[in-house]
Short mmCIF file of C-alpha atoms in Angstrom, two decimals:
data_model
loop_
_atom_site.label_atom_id
_atom_site.label_comp_id
_atom_site.label_asym_id
_atom_site.label_seq_id
_atom_site.Cartn_x
_atom_site.Cartn_y
_atom_site.Cartn_z
CA UNK A 133 -2.07 20.91 -25.83
CA UNK A 134 0.24 23.67 -24.60
CA UNK A 135 0.33 22.02 -21.19
CA UNK A 136 2.39 19.06 -22.42
CA UNK A 137 5.69 20.95 -23.08
CA UNK A 138 5.05 23.05 -19.99
CA UNK A 139 4.83 20.00 -17.74
CA UNK A 140 7.78 18.41 -19.49
CA UNK A 141 9.89 21.52 -18.87
CA UNK A 142 8.87 21.57 -15.22
CA UNK A 143 9.67 17.88 -14.76
CA UNK A 144 13.01 18.10 -16.58
CA UNK A 145 14.09 21.20 -14.66
CA UNK A 146 13.15 19.64 -11.33
CA UNK A 147 14.91 16.33 -12.03
CA UNK A 148 18.05 18.14 -13.23
CA UNK A 149 18.04 20.27 -10.07
CA UNK A 150 17.78 17.20 -7.87
CA UNK A 151 20.60 15.46 -9.68
CA UNK A 152 23.08 18.39 -9.73
CA UNK A 153 22.15 20.31 -6.57
CA UNK A 154 20.28 17.95 -4.22
CA UNK A 155 20.74 20.16 -1.16
CA UNK A 156 19.38 23.38 -2.71
CA UNK A 157 15.84 24.48 -1.86
CA UNK A 158 13.18 24.04 -4.56
CA UNK A 159 12.94 26.73 -7.26
CA UNK A 160 10.31 29.50 -7.21
CA UNK A 161 6.91 28.86 -8.71
CA UNK A 162 7.37 28.89 -12.49
CA UNK A 163 4.07 27.42 -13.51
CA UNK A 164 2.07 30.66 -14.02
CA UNK A 165 4.86 32.05 -16.24
CA UNK A 166 5.05 28.89 -18.33
CA UNK A 167 1.27 28.81 -18.59
CA UNK A 168 1.16 32.37 -19.96
CA UNK A 169 4.08 31.67 -22.26
CA UNK A 170 2.67 28.46 -23.75
CA UNK A 171 -0.98 29.49 -24.01
CA UNK A 172 -0.53 31.78 -27.07
CA UNK A 173 -1.37 30.30 -30.44
CA UNK A 174 1.08 30.36 -33.41
CA UNK A 175 -1.18 32.90 -35.13
CA UNK A 176 -0.95 35.25 -32.21
CA UNK A 177 2.83 34.91 -32.19
CA UNK A 178 3.08 36.58 -35.63
CA UNK A 179 1.30 39.70 -34.39
CA UNK A 180 3.07 42.54 -32.54
CA UNK A 181 3.01 41.75 -28.87
CA UNK A 182 2.36 44.27 -26.14
CA UNK A 183 5.27 43.94 -23.72
CA UNK A 184 3.04 45.10 -20.86
CA UNK A 185 -0.33 43.41 -21.26
CA UNK A 186 -3.23 44.62 -19.12
CA UNK A 187 -3.32 43.25 -15.61
CA UNK A 188 -6.87 41.98 -16.10
CA UNK A 189 -5.81 39.91 -19.11
CA UNK A 190 -2.94 38.34 -17.14
CA UNK A 191 -5.24 37.48 -14.28
CA UNK A 192 -7.83 35.97 -16.58
CA UNK A 193 -5.21 33.87 -18.35
CA UNK A 194 -3.85 32.33 -15.16
CA UNK A 195 -6.96 31.97 -13.02
CA UNK A 196 -9.69 31.14 -15.54
CA UNK A 197 -10.89 27.55 -15.12
CA UNK A 198 -10.39 25.62 -18.33
CA UNK A 199 -11.15 21.92 -18.68
CA UNK A 200 -8.20 21.55 -21.02
CA UNK A 201 -5.92 22.40 -18.10
CA UNK A 202 -7.22 19.61 -15.88
CA UNK A 203 -4.75 18.91 -13.09
CA UNK A 204 -3.25 22.42 -12.86
CA UNK A 205 -4.48 22.76 -9.29
CA UNK A 206 -2.60 19.63 -8.28
CA UNK A 207 0.63 20.76 -9.99
CA UNK A 208 0.50 24.24 -8.49
CA UNK A 209 -0.23 22.79 -5.05
CA UNK A 210 2.76 20.48 -5.40
CA UNK A 211 4.97 23.39 -6.42
CA UNK A 212 3.66 25.49 -3.50
CA UNK A 213 4.58 22.70 -1.09
CA UNK A 214 8.03 22.50 -2.63
CA UNK A 215 8.67 26.28 -2.39
CA UNK A 216 10.33 25.88 0.98
CA UNK A 217 7.66 26.44 3.63
CA UNK A 218 8.44 24.84 6.97
CA UNK A 219 5.95 22.20 8.08
CA UNK A 220 5.18 20.68 11.46
CA UNK A 221 3.14 17.72 12.67
CA UNK A 222 2.78 15.16 15.44
CA UNK A 223 4.49 12.06 14.05
CA UNK A 224 3.61 9.58 16.78
CA UNK A 225 0.29 7.78 17.10
CA UNK A 226 -2.68 9.47 18.72
CA UNK A 227 -6.06 8.18 19.84
CA UNK A 228 -4.92 5.15 21.82
CA UNK A 229 -3.65 4.79 25.38
CA UNK A 230 -1.33 7.61 26.48
CA UNK A 231 2.33 6.94 25.66
CA UNK A 232 5.39 7.97 27.64
CA UNK A 233 6.91 9.88 24.72
CA UNK A 234 5.50 11.66 21.67
CA UNK A 235 7.27 13.54 18.88
CA UNK A 236 6.53 16.78 17.06
CA UNK A 237 8.57 17.15 13.88
CA UNK A 238 9.55 20.30 11.97
CA UNK A 239 10.98 20.21 8.44
CA UNK A 240 11.96 23.05 6.13
CA UNK A 241 14.38 25.95 5.68
CA UNK A 242 13.11 27.75 8.80
CA UNK A 243 12.92 24.70 11.06
CA UNK A 244 15.88 25.79 13.20
CA UNK A 245 14.62 29.36 13.50
CA UNK A 246 11.09 28.29 14.44
CA UNK A 247 12.35 25.72 16.92
CA UNK A 248 14.60 28.39 18.41
CA UNK A 249 11.54 30.53 19.14
CA UNK A 250 9.85 27.83 21.23
CA UNK A 251 12.76 25.77 22.61
CA UNK A 252 14.80 26.89 25.60
CA UNK A 253 17.80 24.91 26.78
CA UNK A 254 17.95 24.24 30.49
CA UNK A 255 21.61 25.23 30.58
CA UNK A 256 21.73 28.15 28.19
CA UNK A 257 24.12 31.01 28.05
CA UNK A 258 21.63 33.15 26.13
CA UNK A 259 21.62 34.13 22.49
CA UNK A 260 20.28 32.30 19.48
CA UNK A 261 20.01 28.53 19.54
CA UNK A 262 22.68 27.10 17.25
CA UNK A 263 22.10 23.36 17.23
CA UNK A 264 24.64 20.77 16.17
CA UNK A 265 23.26 18.14 13.83
CA UNK A 266 22.31 14.85 15.49
CA UNK A 267 23.18 16.11 19.00
CA UNK A 268 20.30 15.86 21.48
CA UNK A 269 19.67 18.80 23.84
CA UNK A 270 17.45 18.97 26.92
CA UNK A 271 15.15 21.91 27.58
CA UNK A 272 11.60 23.18 27.62
CA UNK A 273 9.06 24.43 25.07
CA UNK A 274 7.49 27.81 25.78
CA UNK A 275 4.63 29.73 24.21
CA UNK A 276 4.64 33.35 23.03
CA UNK A 277 4.29 34.61 26.61
CA UNK A 278 7.21 32.52 27.83
CA UNK A 279 5.05 30.06 29.73
CA UNK A 280 6.52 26.55 29.89
CA UNK A 281 4.42 24.03 27.97
CA UNK A 282 6.49 20.86 28.40
CA UNK A 283 9.95 19.47 29.08
CA UNK A 284 11.43 18.08 25.88
CA UNK A 285 14.47 16.66 24.15
CA UNK A 286 15.35 18.51 20.92
CA UNK A 287 16.95 16.39 18.18
CA UNK A 288 18.23 18.46 15.23
CA UNK A 289 18.98 16.72 11.91
CA UNK A 290 20.34 19.35 9.59
CA UNK A 291 20.19 19.18 5.79
CA UNK A 292 20.99 17.07 3.92
CA UNK A 293 21.41 14.46 6.67
CA UNK A 294 17.70 14.02 7.41
CA UNK A 295 14.66 12.07 6.20
CA UNK A 296 13.49 14.95 3.99
CA UNK A 297 16.99 16.24 3.06
CA UNK A 298 15.87 19.50 4.73
CA UNK A 299 16.59 20.88 8.19
CA UNK A 300 14.56 18.70 10.55
CA UNK A 301 13.97 19.30 14.26
CA UNK A 302 12.22 16.69 16.38
CA UNK A 303 10.85 17.73 19.78
CA UNK A 304 10.41 14.67 21.97
CA UNK A 305 7.64 15.52 24.46
CA UNK A 306 5.55 13.67 26.98
CA UNK A 307 3.12 11.44 25.10
CA UNK A 308 -0.27 12.79 26.12
CA UNK A 309 -2.39 14.46 23.44
CA UNK A 310 -2.55 17.63 25.54
CA UNK A 311 1.25 17.99 25.67
CA UNK A 312 1.71 17.16 22.01
CA UNK A 313 -1.00 19.51 20.79
CA UNK A 314 0.32 22.38 22.93
CA UNK A 315 3.84 21.93 21.56
CA UNK A 316 2.51 21.66 17.98
CA UNK A 317 0.41 24.81 18.45
CA UNK A 318 3.49 26.69 19.68
CA UNK A 319 5.38 25.66 16.52
CA UNK A 320 2.50 26.73 14.29
CA UNK A 321 2.23 30.08 16.10
CA UNK A 322 5.98 30.54 15.57
CA UNK A 323 5.61 30.34 11.78
CA UNK A 324 5.33 26.68 10.78
CA UNK A 325 2.54 25.30 8.60
CA UNK A 326 0.63 22.13 9.51
CA UNK A 327 1.88 19.27 7.33
CA UNK A 328 -0.47 17.55 4.91
CA UNK A 329 -0.85 13.73 4.88
CA UNK A 330 2.37 12.16 3.63
CA UNK A 331 4.12 15.51 3.12
CA UNK A 332 7.32 14.54 4.95
CA UNK A 333 7.69 11.50 2.68
CA UNK A 334 6.67 13.59 -0.35
CA UNK A 335 9.53 15.99 0.39
CA UNK A 336 11.91 13.06 0.79
CA UNK A 337 10.86 11.90 -2.69
CA UNK A 338 11.04 15.37 -4.31
CA UNK A 339 14.49 15.96 -2.81
CA UNK A 340 15.84 12.66 -4.16
CA UNK A 341 16.13 10.98 -0.76
CA UNK A 342 13.93 8.03 -1.84
CA UNK A 343 12.31 6.89 -5.07
CA UNK A 344 8.59 6.34 -5.58
CA UNK A 345 8.70 2.61 -4.88
CA UNK A 346 10.44 3.27 -1.57
CA UNK A 347 7.85 5.94 -0.73
CA UNK A 348 5.03 3.45 -1.33
CA UNK A 349 6.87 0.90 0.82
CA UNK A 350 6.90 3.46 3.66
CA UNK A 351 3.10 3.65 3.42
CA UNK A 352 2.84 -0.15 3.39
CA UNK A 353 5.13 -0.44 6.43
CA UNK A 354 3.11 2.11 8.43
CA UNK A 355 -0.15 0.22 7.87
CA UNK A 356 1.34 -3.30 8.16
CA UNK A 357 -0.93 -5.66 10.12
CA UNK A 358 1.39 -8.67 10.13
CA UNK A 359 5.10 -9.49 10.09
CA UNK A 360 4.88 -10.74 6.51
CA UNK A 361 3.57 -7.35 5.31
CA UNK A 362 6.32 -5.52 7.19
CA UNK A 363 9.03 -7.83 5.80
CA UNK A 364 7.73 -7.39 2.25
CA UNK A 365 7.76 -3.59 2.63
CA UNK A 366 11.38 -3.71 3.84
CA UNK A 367 12.48 -5.94 0.94
CA UNK A 368 14.92 -4.55 -1.58
CA UNK A 369 13.65 -2.72 -4.65
CA UNK A 370 13.40 -4.52 -7.97
CA UNK A 371 16.70 -4.36 -9.87
CA UNK A 372 16.86 -1.72 -12.63
CA UNK A 373 17.13 -2.47 -16.33
CA UNK A 374 20.75 -2.52 -17.54
CA UNK A 375 21.79 -2.10 -21.20
CA UNK A 376 24.93 -4.24 -21.20
CA UNK A 377 24.59 -7.53 -23.04
CA UNK A 378 21.20 -6.49 -24.38
CA UNK A 379 19.87 -9.88 -25.41
CA UNK A 380 20.75 -11.61 -22.15
CA UNK A 381 19.65 -8.70 -19.99
CA UNK A 382 16.37 -8.20 -21.85
CA UNK A 383 15.44 -11.87 -21.48
CA UNK A 384 16.38 -11.80 -17.82
CA UNK A 385 14.30 -8.67 -17.26
CA UNK A 386 11.31 -10.27 -18.99
CA UNK A 387 11.58 -13.29 -16.69
CA UNK A 388 11.77 -11.04 -13.63
CA UNK A 389 8.77 -8.94 -14.68
CA UNK A 390 6.74 -12.09 -15.31
CA UNK A 391 7.74 -13.45 -11.89
CA UNK A 392 6.63 -10.28 -10.09
CA UNK A 393 3.33 -10.26 -11.98
CA UNK A 394 2.73 -13.88 -11.02
CA UNK A 395 3.29 -12.93 -7.38
CA UNK A 396 0.86 -9.99 -7.52
CA UNK A 397 -1.85 -12.17 -6.00
CA UNK A 398 0.44 -12.78 -3.04
CA UNK A 399 0.59 -9.01 -2.48
CA UNK A 400 -3.20 -8.87 -2.39
CA UNK A 401 -3.17 -11.58 0.26
CA UNK A 402 -0.55 -9.64 2.25
CA UNK A 403 -2.60 -6.47 2.20
CA UNK A 404 -6.13 -7.79 2.74
CA UNK A 405 -5.49 -11.24 4.24
CA UNK A 406 -7.41 -14.43 3.51
CA UNK A 407 -11.08 -15.19 4.04
CA UNK A 408 -11.86 -18.84 4.74
CA UNK A 409 -15.49 -19.99 4.80
CA UNK A 410 -16.27 -23.11 6.84
CA UNK A 411 -19.35 -24.78 5.31
CA UNK A 412 -21.11 -28.10 5.72
CA UNK A 413 -24.26 -29.85 6.86
CA UNK A 414 -25.65 -29.01 10.29
CA UNK A 415 -23.97 -30.61 13.30
CA UNK A 416 -20.77 -31.81 11.61
CA UNK A 417 -18.53 -29.74 13.92
CA UNK A 418 -18.03 -26.49 11.97
CA UNK A 419 -18.35 -24.26 15.04
CA UNK A 420 -16.16 -26.58 17.11
CA UNK A 421 -13.53 -26.44 14.38
CA UNK A 422 -13.58 -22.63 14.38
CA UNK A 423 -13.30 -22.47 18.18
CA UNK A 424 -10.42 -24.95 18.24
CA UNK A 425 -8.59 -23.15 15.42
CA UNK A 426 -8.82 -19.67 16.93
CA UNK A 427 -8.42 -21.00 20.50
CA UNK A 428 -11.49 -19.07 21.64
CA UNK A 429 -15.17 -19.80 22.22
CA UNK A 430 -16.36 -17.59 19.36
CA UNK A 431 -19.26 -19.79 18.26
CA UNK A 432 -21.98 -21.47 20.31
CA UNK A 433 -21.70 -25.26 20.21
CA UNK A 434 -24.57 -27.60 21.08
CA UNK A 435 -25.84 -31.02 20.01
CA UNK A 436 -28.87 -29.35 18.41
CA UNK A 437 -28.58 -29.21 14.62
CA UNK A 438 -28.85 -25.70 13.22
CA UNK A 439 -27.51 -23.86 16.29
CA UNK A 440 -25.52 -21.39 14.16
CA UNK A 441 -27.95 -19.07 12.39
CA UNK A 442 -25.61 -16.27 11.28
CA UNK A 443 -22.00 -15.92 10.10
CA UNK A 444 -19.49 -15.96 12.99
CA UNK A 445 -16.05 -14.41 12.39
CA UNK A 446 -12.70 -15.17 14.03
CA UNK A 447 -9.15 -14.06 13.21
CA UNK A 448 -5.99 -16.16 13.15
CA UNK A 449 -2.56 -15.97 11.52
CA UNK A 450 -1.19 -18.57 9.09
CA UNK A 451 2.50 -18.20 8.08
CA UNK A 452 2.37 -14.52 8.97
CA UNK A 453 -0.79 -13.88 6.92
CA UNK A 454 -3.93 -12.49 8.54
CA UNK A 455 -6.80 -14.98 8.09
CA UNK A 456 -10.50 -14.39 8.79
CA UNK A 457 -12.44 -17.56 9.56
CA UNK A 458 -16.15 -17.49 8.73
CA UNK A 459 -18.31 -20.09 10.48
CA UNK A 460 -21.55 -20.41 8.53
CA UNK A 461 -24.97 -21.85 9.20
CA UNK A 462 -25.41 -25.47 8.21
CA UNK A 463 -26.63 -25.56 4.61
CA UNK A 464 -29.80 -27.62 4.23
CA UNK A 465 -33.42 -27.27 3.12
CA UNK A 466 -35.43 -25.82 5.99
CA UNK A 467 -38.79 -24.17 6.66
CA UNK A 468 -37.45 -22.10 9.54
CA UNK A 469 -37.39 -18.49 8.30
CA UNK A 470 -34.40 -17.44 10.44
CA UNK A 471 -32.39 -20.54 9.55
CA UNK A 472 -33.26 -20.07 5.86
CA UNK A 473 -31.77 -16.56 5.97
CA UNK A 474 -28.65 -18.00 7.59
CA UNK A 475 -28.36 -20.63 4.84
CA UNK A 476 -28.55 -17.96 2.13
CA UNK A 477 -25.85 -15.95 3.90
CA UNK A 478 -23.69 -19.08 4.12
CA UNK A 479 -23.91 -19.57 0.36
CA UNK A 480 -23.00 -15.93 -0.26
CA UNK A 481 -20.00 -16.18 2.09
CA UNK A 482 -18.79 -19.32 0.33
CA UNK A 483 -18.84 -17.51 -3.02
CA UNK A 484 -16.89 -14.52 -1.66
CA UNK A 485 -14.25 -16.47 0.25
CA UNK A 486 -10.67 -17.15 -0.89
CA UNK A 487 -10.91 -20.76 0.33
CA UNK A 488 -13.90 -22.93 1.22
CA UNK A 489 -13.45 -25.60 3.88
CA UNK A 490 -16.20 -28.17 3.53
CA UNK A 491 -16.59 -30.01 6.81
CA UNK A 492 -18.04 -33.51 7.00
CA UNK A 493 -18.45 -36.01 9.83
CA UNK A 494 -16.25 -39.11 9.94
CA UNK A 495 -19.01 -40.75 11.95
CA UNK A 496 -21.57 -40.30 9.15
CA UNK A 497 -19.20 -40.79 6.21
CA UNK A 498 -19.83 -39.15 2.85
CA UNK A 499 -23.61 -38.78 2.58
CA UNK A 500 -26.09 -37.88 -0.12
CA UNK A 501 -26.61 -34.52 1.62
CA UNK A 502 -22.86 -33.85 1.34
CA UNK A 503 -22.99 -34.57 -2.40
CA UNK A 504 -25.94 -32.23 -2.86
CA UNK A 505 -24.20 -29.50 -0.85
CA UNK A 506 -21.03 -29.83 -2.94
CA UNK A 507 -23.06 -29.74 -6.13
CA UNK A 508 -24.89 -26.63 -4.94
CA UNK A 509 -21.64 -24.80 -4.16
CA UNK A 510 -20.05 -25.75 -7.48
CA UNK A 511 -23.16 -24.75 -9.45
CA UNK A 512 -23.16 -21.33 -7.75
CA UNK A 513 -19.48 -20.90 -8.67
CA UNK A 514 -20.18 -21.84 -12.28
CA UNK A 515 -22.92 -19.21 -12.52
CA UNK A 516 -20.47 -16.61 -11.17
CA UNK A 517 -17.79 -17.65 -13.65
CA UNK A 518 -15.01 -18.69 -11.26
CA UNK A 519 -14.02 -21.52 -8.94
CA UNK A 520 -13.01 -21.18 -5.28
CA UNK A 521 -10.34 -23.59 -3.93
CA UNK A 522 -11.91 -26.17 -1.60
CA UNK A 523 -10.43 -28.22 1.21
CA UNK A 524 -12.29 -31.27 2.56
CA UNK A 525 -12.07 -31.55 6.35
CA UNK A 526 -13.16 -34.89 7.79
CA UNK A 527 -13.99 -34.01 11.40
CA UNK A 528 -14.79 -36.18 14.44
CA UNK A 529 -12.14 -38.77 13.55
CA UNK A 530 -12.01 -39.62 17.27
CA UNK A 531 -15.46 -41.19 16.93
CA UNK A 532 -14.40 -43.90 14.45
CA UNK A 533 -11.72 -46.55 14.45
CA UNK A 534 -10.97 -46.04 10.74
CA UNK A 535 -12.09 -43.79 7.91
CA UNK A 536 -11.75 -46.48 5.27
CA UNK A 537 -14.97 -47.38 3.50
CA UNK A 538 -16.64 -44.09 4.38
CA UNK A 539 -16.77 -42.88 0.77
CA UNK A 540 -14.30 -40.03 1.11
CA UNK A 541 -11.93 -41.46 -1.51
CA UNK A 542 -14.63 -41.31 -4.20
CA UNK A 543 -15.08 -37.54 -3.78
CA UNK A 544 -11.44 -36.50 -3.31
CA UNK A 545 -11.07 -35.27 -6.90
CA UNK A 546 -13.51 -32.43 -6.14
CA UNK A 547 -11.14 -30.94 -3.54
CA UNK A 548 -7.65 -29.43 -3.57
CA UNK A 549 -6.69 -31.01 -0.24
CA UNK A 550 -8.13 -33.43 2.32
CA UNK A 551 -7.45 -33.20 6.07
CA UNK A 552 -8.61 -35.33 9.02
CA UNK A 553 -9.31 -33.45 12.24
CA UNK A 554 -10.70 -33.71 15.74
CA UNK A 555 -11.91 -30.31 16.88
CA UNK A 556 -12.11 -31.43 20.54
CA UNK A 557 -8.44 -32.46 20.83
CA UNK A 558 -7.01 -30.18 18.13
CA UNK A 559 -5.77 -33.12 16.09
CA UNK A 560 -5.09 -32.20 12.46
CA UNK A 561 -5.17 -28.41 12.87
CA UNK A 562 -1.50 -28.12 11.92
CA UNK A 563 -2.19 -30.24 8.83
CA UNK A 564 -5.10 -27.93 8.02
CA UNK A 565 -2.87 -24.84 8.19
CA UNK A 566 -0.37 -26.55 5.88
CA UNK A 567 -3.20 -27.38 3.46
CA UNK A 568 -4.33 -23.72 3.47
CA UNK A 569 -0.74 -22.57 2.91
CA UNK A 570 -0.24 -24.93 -0.03
CA UNK A 571 -3.61 -24.08 -1.58
CA UNK A 572 -2.81 -20.35 -1.92
CA UNK A 573 0.93 -20.80 -2.50
CA UNK A 574 2.23 -19.50 0.83
CA UNK A 575 4.54 -22.51 1.04
CA UNK A 576 6.52 -21.09 -1.89
CA UNK A 577 7.72 -18.07 0.11
CA UNK A 578 11.50 -17.71 0.14
CA UNK A 579 13.53 -18.56 3.21
CA UNK A 580 13.60 -14.89 4.26
CA UNK A 581 9.83 -14.68 3.91
CA UNK A 582 10.05 -11.63 1.65
CA UNK A 583 8.64 -10.90 -1.79
CA UNK A 584 8.04 -7.83 -3.85
CA UNK A 585 4.72 -6.16 -3.15
CA UNK A 586 2.77 -4.99 -6.21
CA UNK A 587 -0.10 -2.54 -6.02
CA UNK A 588 -2.52 -1.72 -8.84
CA UNK A 589 -0.52 1.22 -10.22
CA UNK A 590 2.70 -0.79 -10.29
CA UNK A 591 0.91 -3.79 -11.84
CA UNK A 592 -0.34 -1.68 -14.77
CA UNK A 593 3.18 -0.49 -15.56
CA UNK A 594 4.60 -4.00 -15.19
CA UNK A 595 2.09 -5.30 -17.75
CA UNK A 596 3.11 -2.48 -20.09
CA UNK A 597 6.80 -3.36 -19.59
CA UNK A 598 6.11 -7.07 -20.18
CA UNK A 599 4.35 -6.37 -23.50
CA UNK A 600 7.24 -4.16 -24.63
CA UNK A 601 9.84 -6.76 -23.64
CA UNK A 602 7.90 -9.49 -25.49
CA UNK A 603 7.97 -7.33 -28.62
CA UNK A 604 11.69 -6.77 -28.06
CA UNK A 605 12.26 -10.51 -27.74
CA UNK A 606 10.39 -11.08 -31.01
CA UNK A 607 12.51 -8.42 -32.75
CA UNK A 608 15.71 -10.05 -31.50
CA UNK A 609 14.60 -13.52 -32.60
CA UNK A 610 13.79 -12.18 -36.10
CA UNK A 611 17.22 -10.48 -36.30
CA UNK A 612 15.65 -7.11 -36.99
CA UNK A 613 17.97 -4.06 -36.92
CA UNK A 614 18.78 -2.69 -33.48
CA UNK A 615 16.82 0.46 -34.30
CA UNK A 616 13.70 -1.68 -33.81
CA UNK A 617 15.05 -2.94 -30.50
CA UNK A 618 15.42 0.53 -29.05
CA UNK A 619 11.74 1.38 -29.62
CA UNK A 620 10.47 -1.45 -27.42
CA UNK A 621 13.39 -1.21 -25.00
CA UNK A 622 12.61 2.47 -24.43
CA UNK A 623 8.91 1.64 -23.88
CA UNK A 624 9.87 -0.95 -21.24
CA UNK A 625 12.29 1.44 -19.56
CA UNK A 626 9.64 4.18 -19.40
CA UNK A 627 7.13 1.79 -17.84
CA UNK A 628 9.65 0.61 -15.23
CA UNK A 629 10.69 4.23 -14.62
CA UNK A 630 7.12 5.15 -13.72
CA UNK A 631 7.19 2.51 -10.99
CA UNK A 632 10.10 4.21 -9.19
CA UNK A 633 9.04 7.76 -10.04
CA UNK A 634 11.48 8.66 -12.81
CA UNK A 635 8.59 9.93 -14.95
CA UNK A 636 5.39 10.38 -13.01
CA UNK A 637 2.54 12.88 -13.05
CA UNK A 638 1.53 15.13 -10.16
CA UNK A 639 -1.84 13.38 -10.06
CA UNK A 640 -0.15 10.06 -9.27
CA UNK A 641 1.99 11.69 -6.58
CA UNK A 642 -1.04 13.27 -4.92
CA UNK A 643 -2.90 9.95 -4.99
CA UNK A 644 0.01 8.09 -3.36
CA UNK A 645 0.94 10.57 -0.63
CA UNK A 646 -2.65 11.48 0.28
CA UNK A 647 -2.99 7.97 1.75
CA UNK A 648 -0.27 8.65 4.36
CA UNK A 649 -0.93 9.80 7.91
CA UNK A 650 -0.18 13.45 8.75
CA UNK A 651 3.06 12.67 10.59
CA UNK A 652 4.68 10.82 7.69
#
């Protein structure tokens, strides 16, 4: 239990330092002292204390593994990183085709000194390198023996006018992995330490440059696989809770929290995309529909029923969202062992998809087999306890003069949307994309195309804030004294503060920044 005030003291001291002296380096490691100070029991405090305890006892007290002190390693590691060591890393992408330019970044109190050991200006009058902030200089990087490793541009960004609020030096090299690794090795040999994943952004957060929500948005932006994800990551942060006009502001905040929670499913779609399963009887044009939609011959198409035996995947984009199309084997009763396996996989894919597109033939109309297939899908969903949105696609409309009297009107209530298509000509594909967009709510995106993104950690705190604000609303409606208001208002503020990092544990920080690449 002694760890609670110790952590609180560490957090309070650090936050106060950031607020009053944002440009100062982090304080020395205080954790071992606080641990020794807080570990004594009240009974021991009443006894005479030896001012110089044995060295062995001190060592045992700090280094002994104790389950009650779970998380110490993470805290100490975070403090060690914040002590002021200078870090270096390659911050441009590796592993793909060679690029023209790559960047090695240094950050920390000794960044200028370390860079000065390896960087030589082409036009230098000798002496120490004294860079001017945000002024690019041309030169070479050399190793310990003075051998030239690469021609570079050195870009100094001196504290606090940098991403990390520390002295930052970026060496812009040629983009091959050989050049970049040689320059990085020279920096490490000169005294820098290799950065850990996300450590540059972690330092930006610890030094007050960004809050925790912004740090998470950096991670989202780096891994963005569509324009919609990138736009959402660049969107403004959620507005903070204000205490003026408490009743009005509290109600407004409750509405905003509820709105963000309602949109949390949209964030899941942004991050993982949509999976759409195309199901139906054999030979109704499922594979042709997939090929036409993705504009590629992904699936084999023949006149023979049951050509598709396995699940065929294709990727498209709908309103900036990544969509995976899954063409399945025609679902029917069969004695063919291979086809039977394909049918079972089709049913499993339909249950796991975000949307099911049931394809039927306009030439055949709505058949008994279609009804049995629909019933089979719905019964499987009932057994799993949830229902997947379904869109009815009436394909091969080019083969009939009219779709009236084909029985499709009698089954429309089983589907969220109905679309008429011709896979050969592409007719109706735009209508199909609109139907998909409306089914999952993509049509409700604002004009700018941006929404707040909500991950699991943020969602938990938003639910906690919502519950507190609902209690606050009840207290206000019952005209309870304002002392009651402050209890729930404080609970909501703490929950919202944890989203932006105002009060957050080292374990949460480690979990967030460990997901970053080394260079960020």
